[in-house]
PDB file of C-alpha atoms and ligand atoms in Angstrom:
ATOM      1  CA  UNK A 206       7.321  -1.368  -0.221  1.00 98.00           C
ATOM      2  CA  UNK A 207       7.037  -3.394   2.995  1.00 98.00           C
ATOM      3  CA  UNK A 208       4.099  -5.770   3.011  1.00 99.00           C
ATOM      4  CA  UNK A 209       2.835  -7.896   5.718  1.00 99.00           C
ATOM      5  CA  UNK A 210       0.882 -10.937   4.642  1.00 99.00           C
ATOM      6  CA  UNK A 211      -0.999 -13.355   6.768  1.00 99.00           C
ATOM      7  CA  UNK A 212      -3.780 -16.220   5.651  1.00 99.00           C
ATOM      8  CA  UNK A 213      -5.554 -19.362   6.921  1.00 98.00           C
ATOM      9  CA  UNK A 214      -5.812 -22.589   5.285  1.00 98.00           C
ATOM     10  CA  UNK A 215      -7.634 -22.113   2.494  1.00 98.00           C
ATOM     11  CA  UNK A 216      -5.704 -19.372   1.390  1.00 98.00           C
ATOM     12  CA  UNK A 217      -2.007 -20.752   1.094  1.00 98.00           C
ATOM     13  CA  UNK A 218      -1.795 -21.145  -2.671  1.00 98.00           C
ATOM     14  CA  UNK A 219      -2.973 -17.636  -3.164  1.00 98.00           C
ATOM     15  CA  UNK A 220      -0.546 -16.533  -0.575  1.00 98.00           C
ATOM     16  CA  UNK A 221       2.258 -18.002  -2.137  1.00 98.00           C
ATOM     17  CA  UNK A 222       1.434 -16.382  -5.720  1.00 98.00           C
ATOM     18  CA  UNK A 223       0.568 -13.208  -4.602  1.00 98.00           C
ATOM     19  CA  UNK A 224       4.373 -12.947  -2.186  1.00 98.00           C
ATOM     20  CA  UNK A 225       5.967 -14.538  -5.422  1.00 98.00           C
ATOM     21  CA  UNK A 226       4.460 -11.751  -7.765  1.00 98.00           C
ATOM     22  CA  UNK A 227       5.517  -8.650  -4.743  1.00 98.00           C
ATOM     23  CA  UNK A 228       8.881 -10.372  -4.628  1.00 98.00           C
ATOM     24  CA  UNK A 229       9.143  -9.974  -8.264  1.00 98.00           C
ATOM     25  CA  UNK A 230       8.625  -6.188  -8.320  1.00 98.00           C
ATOM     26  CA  UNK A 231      11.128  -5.322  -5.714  1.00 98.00           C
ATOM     27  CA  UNK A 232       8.827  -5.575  -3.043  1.00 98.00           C
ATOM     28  CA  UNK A 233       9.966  -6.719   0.990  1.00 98.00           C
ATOM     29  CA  UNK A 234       7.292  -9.430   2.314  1.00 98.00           C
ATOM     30  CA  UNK A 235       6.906 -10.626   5.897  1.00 98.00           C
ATOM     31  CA  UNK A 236       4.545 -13.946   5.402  1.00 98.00           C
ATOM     32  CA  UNK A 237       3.427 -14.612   9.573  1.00 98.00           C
ATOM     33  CA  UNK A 238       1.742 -17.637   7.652  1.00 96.00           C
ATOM     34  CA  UNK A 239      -0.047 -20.083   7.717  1.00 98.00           C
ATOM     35  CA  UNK A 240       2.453 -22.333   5.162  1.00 98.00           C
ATOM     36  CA  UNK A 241       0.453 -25.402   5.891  1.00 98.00           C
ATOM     37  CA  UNK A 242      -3.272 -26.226   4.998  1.00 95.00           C
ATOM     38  CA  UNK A 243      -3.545 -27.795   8.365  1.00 98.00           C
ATOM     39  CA  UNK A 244      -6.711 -25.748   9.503  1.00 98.00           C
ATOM     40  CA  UNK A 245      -6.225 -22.748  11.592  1.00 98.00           C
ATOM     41  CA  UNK A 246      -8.108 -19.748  13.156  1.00 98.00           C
ATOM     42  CA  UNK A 247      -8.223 -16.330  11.027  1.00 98.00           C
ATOM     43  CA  UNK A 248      -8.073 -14.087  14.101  1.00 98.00           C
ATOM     44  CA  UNK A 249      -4.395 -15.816  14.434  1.00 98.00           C
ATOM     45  CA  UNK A 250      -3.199 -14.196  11.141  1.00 99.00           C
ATOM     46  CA  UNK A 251      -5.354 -11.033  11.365  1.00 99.00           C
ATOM     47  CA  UNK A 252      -4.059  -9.972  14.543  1.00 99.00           C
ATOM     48  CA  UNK A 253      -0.176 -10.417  13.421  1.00 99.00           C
ATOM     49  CA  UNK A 254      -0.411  -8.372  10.426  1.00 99.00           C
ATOM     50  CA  UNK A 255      -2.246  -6.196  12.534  1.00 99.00           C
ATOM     51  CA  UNK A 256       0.944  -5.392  14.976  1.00 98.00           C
ATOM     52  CA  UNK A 257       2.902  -4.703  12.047  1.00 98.00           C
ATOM     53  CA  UNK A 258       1.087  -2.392  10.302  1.00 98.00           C
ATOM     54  CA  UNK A 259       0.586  -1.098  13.957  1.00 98.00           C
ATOM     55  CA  UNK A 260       4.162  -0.874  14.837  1.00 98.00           C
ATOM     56  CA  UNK A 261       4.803   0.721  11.126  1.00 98.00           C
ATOM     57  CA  UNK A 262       7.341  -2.362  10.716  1.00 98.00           C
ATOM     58  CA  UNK A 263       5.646  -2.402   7.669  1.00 98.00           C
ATOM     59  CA  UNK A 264       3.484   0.276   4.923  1.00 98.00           C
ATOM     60  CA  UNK A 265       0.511  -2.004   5.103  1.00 98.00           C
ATOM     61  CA  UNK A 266      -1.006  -5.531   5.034  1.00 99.00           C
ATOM     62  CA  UNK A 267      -2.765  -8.019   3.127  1.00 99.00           C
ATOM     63  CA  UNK A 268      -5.081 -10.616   4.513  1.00 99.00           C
ATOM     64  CA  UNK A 269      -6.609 -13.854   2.888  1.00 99.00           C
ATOM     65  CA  UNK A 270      -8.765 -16.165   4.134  1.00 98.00           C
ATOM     66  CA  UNK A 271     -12.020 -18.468   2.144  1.00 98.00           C
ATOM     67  CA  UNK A 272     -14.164 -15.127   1.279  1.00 98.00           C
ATOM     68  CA  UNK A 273     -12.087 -12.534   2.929  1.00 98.00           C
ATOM     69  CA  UNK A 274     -14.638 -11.625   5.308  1.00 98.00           C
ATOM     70  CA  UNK A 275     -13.914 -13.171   9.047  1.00 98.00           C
ATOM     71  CA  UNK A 276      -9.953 -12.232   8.546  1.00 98.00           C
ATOM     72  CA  UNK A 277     -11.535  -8.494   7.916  1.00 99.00           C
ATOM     73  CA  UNK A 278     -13.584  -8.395  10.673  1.00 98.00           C
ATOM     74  CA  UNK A 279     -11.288  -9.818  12.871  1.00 98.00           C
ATOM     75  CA  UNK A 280      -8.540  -7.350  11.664  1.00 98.00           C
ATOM     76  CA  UNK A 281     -11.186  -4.710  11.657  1.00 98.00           C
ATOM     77  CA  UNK A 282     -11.835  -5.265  15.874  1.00 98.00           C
ATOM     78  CA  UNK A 283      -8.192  -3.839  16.656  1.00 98.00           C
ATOM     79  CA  UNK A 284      -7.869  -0.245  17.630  1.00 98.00           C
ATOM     80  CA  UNK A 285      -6.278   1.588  14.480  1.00 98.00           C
ATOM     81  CA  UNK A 286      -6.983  -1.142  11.708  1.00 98.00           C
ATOM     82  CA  UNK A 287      -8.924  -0.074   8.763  1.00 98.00           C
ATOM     83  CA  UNK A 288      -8.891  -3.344   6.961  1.00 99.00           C
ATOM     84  CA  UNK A 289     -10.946  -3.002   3.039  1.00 99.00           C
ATOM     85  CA  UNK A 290     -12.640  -6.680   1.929  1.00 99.00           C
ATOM     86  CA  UNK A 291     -12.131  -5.646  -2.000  1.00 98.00           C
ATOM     87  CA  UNK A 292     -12.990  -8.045  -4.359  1.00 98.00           C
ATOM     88  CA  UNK A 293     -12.150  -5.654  -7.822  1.00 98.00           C
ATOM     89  CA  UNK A 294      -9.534  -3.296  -8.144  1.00 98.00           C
ATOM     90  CA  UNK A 295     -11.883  -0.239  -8.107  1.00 98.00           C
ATOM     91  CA  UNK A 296     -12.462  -0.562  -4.570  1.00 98.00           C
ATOM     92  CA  UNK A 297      -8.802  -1.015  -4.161  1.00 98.00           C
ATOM     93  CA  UNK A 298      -7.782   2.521  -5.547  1.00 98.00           C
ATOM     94  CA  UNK A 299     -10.798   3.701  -3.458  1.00 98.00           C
ATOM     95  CA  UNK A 300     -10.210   2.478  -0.069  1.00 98.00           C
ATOM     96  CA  UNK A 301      -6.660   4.164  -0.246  1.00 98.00           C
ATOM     97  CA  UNK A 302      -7.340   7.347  -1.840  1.00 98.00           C
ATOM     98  CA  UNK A 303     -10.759   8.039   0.242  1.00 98.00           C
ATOM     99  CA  UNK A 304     -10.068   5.153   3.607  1.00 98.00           C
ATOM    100  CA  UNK A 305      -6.464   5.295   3.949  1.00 98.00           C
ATOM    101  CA  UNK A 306      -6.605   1.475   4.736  1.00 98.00           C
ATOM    102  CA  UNK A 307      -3.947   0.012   5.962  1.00 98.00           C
ATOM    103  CA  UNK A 308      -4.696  -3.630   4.925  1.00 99.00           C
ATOM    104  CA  UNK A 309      -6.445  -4.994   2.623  1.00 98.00           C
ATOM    105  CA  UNK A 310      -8.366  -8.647   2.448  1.00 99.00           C
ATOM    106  CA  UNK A 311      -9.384 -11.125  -0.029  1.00 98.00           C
ATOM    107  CA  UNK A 312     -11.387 -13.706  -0.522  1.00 98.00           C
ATOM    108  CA  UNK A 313      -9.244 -17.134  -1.673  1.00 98.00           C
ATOM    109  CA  UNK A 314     -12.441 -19.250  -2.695  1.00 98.00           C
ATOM    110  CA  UNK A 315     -14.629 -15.697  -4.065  1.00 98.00           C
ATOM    111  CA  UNK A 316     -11.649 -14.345  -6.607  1.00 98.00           C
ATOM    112  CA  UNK A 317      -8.694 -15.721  -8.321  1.00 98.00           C
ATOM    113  CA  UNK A 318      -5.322 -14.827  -8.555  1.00 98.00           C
ATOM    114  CA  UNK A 319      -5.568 -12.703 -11.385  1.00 98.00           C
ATOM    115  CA  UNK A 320      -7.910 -10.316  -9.870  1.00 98.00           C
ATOM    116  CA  UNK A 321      -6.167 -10.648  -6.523  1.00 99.00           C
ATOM    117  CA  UNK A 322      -2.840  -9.228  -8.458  1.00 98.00           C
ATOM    118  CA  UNK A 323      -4.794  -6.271 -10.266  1.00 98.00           C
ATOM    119  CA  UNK A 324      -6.287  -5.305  -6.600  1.00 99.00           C
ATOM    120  CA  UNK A 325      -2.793  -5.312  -4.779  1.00 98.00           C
ATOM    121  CA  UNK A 326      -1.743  -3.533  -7.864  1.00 98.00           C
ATOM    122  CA  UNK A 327      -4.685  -0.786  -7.870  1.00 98.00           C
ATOM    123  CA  UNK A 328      -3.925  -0.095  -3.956  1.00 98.00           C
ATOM    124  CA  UNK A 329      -0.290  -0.172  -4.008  1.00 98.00           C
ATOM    125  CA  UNK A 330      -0.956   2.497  -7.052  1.00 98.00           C
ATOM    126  CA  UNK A 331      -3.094   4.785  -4.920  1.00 98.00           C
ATOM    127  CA  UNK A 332      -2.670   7.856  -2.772  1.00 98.00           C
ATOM    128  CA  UNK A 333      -4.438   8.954  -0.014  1.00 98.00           C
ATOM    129  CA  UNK A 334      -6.475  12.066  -0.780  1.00 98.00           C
ATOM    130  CA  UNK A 335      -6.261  13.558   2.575  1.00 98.00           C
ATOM    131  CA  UNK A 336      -8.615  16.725   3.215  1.00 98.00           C
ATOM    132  CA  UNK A 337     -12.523  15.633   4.265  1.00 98.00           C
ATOM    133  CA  UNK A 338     -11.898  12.400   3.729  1.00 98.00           C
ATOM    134  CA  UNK A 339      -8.741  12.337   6.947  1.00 98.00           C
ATOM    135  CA  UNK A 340     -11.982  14.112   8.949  1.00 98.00           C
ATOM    136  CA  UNK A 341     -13.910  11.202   8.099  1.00 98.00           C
ATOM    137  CA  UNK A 342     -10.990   9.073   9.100  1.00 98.00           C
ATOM    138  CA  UNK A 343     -10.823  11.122  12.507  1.00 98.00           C
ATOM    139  CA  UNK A 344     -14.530  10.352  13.052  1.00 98.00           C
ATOM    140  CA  UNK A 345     -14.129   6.541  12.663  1.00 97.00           C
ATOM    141  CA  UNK A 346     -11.342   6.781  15.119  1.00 97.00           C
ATOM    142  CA  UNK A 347     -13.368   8.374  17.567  1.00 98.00           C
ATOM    143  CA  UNK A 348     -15.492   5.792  17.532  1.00 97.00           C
ATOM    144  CA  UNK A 349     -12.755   3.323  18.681  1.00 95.00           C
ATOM    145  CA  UNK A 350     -13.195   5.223  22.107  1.00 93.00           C
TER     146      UNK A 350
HETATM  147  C1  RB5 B 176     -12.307 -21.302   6.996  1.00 82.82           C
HETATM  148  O1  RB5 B 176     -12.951 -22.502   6.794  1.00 82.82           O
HETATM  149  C2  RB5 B 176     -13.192 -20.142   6.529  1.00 82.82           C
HETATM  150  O2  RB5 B 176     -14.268 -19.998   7.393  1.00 82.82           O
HETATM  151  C3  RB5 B 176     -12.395 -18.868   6.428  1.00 82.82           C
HETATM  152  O3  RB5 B 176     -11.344 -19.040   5.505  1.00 82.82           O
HETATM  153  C4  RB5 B 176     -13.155 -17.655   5.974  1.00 82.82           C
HETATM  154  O4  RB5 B 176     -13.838 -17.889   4.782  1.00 82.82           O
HETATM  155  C5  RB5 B 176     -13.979 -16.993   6.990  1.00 82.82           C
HETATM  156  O5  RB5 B 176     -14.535 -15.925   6.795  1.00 82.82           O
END
């Protein structure tokens, strides 16, 4: 697969595992950064895995920052996002099969690497189900309008 991957400061270490463990597999990684644990703004990083999910340059993203949460929300503000904040790989599997999200974001400072491998691992592994759950889909779209 194709996987964007974006962070902030606190999340360079993880970043660097998790594109070392995808390289491993096979897998294509486009790292926008941040490389450096000079501090930086979230939104930054959200929004340029954002356009390439957007721009299907690549099957989906991944987004770290300290808990996860203001990368997700930032990622979550641009039309066509459906960025999941998953902290266990059950969520994972469910936010593809049932959400079709297209990114997914964790927390640097709330998980560790471990975990943050079985997650990638548990959405990469998923399908999305399609039927009432792409009319659900449709509804949250509307309300992007
Ligand atoms: C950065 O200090 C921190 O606020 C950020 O990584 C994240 O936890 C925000 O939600």
């Amino acid at each position: 697969m194709k996987i964007a991957i974006g962070n902030d400061h606190p999340a360079v270490e993880m970043k660097q595992l998790l594109v070392a463990y995808l390289q491993e597999q096979g897998h294509d990684i486009v790292n926008v950064g941040t490389d450096t644990e000079d501090a930086v703004d979230y939104p930054v990083f959200a929004k340029k895995v954002a356009n390439k999910v957007l721009s299907k340059e690549v099957d989906f993203g991944i987004l770290i920052c300290g808990t996860g949460i203001g990368i997700s929300i930032a990622a979550n503000k641009i039309k066509g996002i459906r960025c999941a904040l998953c902290s266990e790989p059950f969520s994972a599997k469910l936010t593809k099969e049932h959400n079709d999200s297209n990114i997914i974001a964790i927390g640097t400072r709330a998980i560790g690497i471990g975990m943050a491998k079985a997650i990638v691992d548990a959405y990469m592994s998923a399908e999305f189900l399609g039927g009432q759950h792409k009319v659900r889909i449709d509804m949250i779209t509307d309300l992007e309008e």
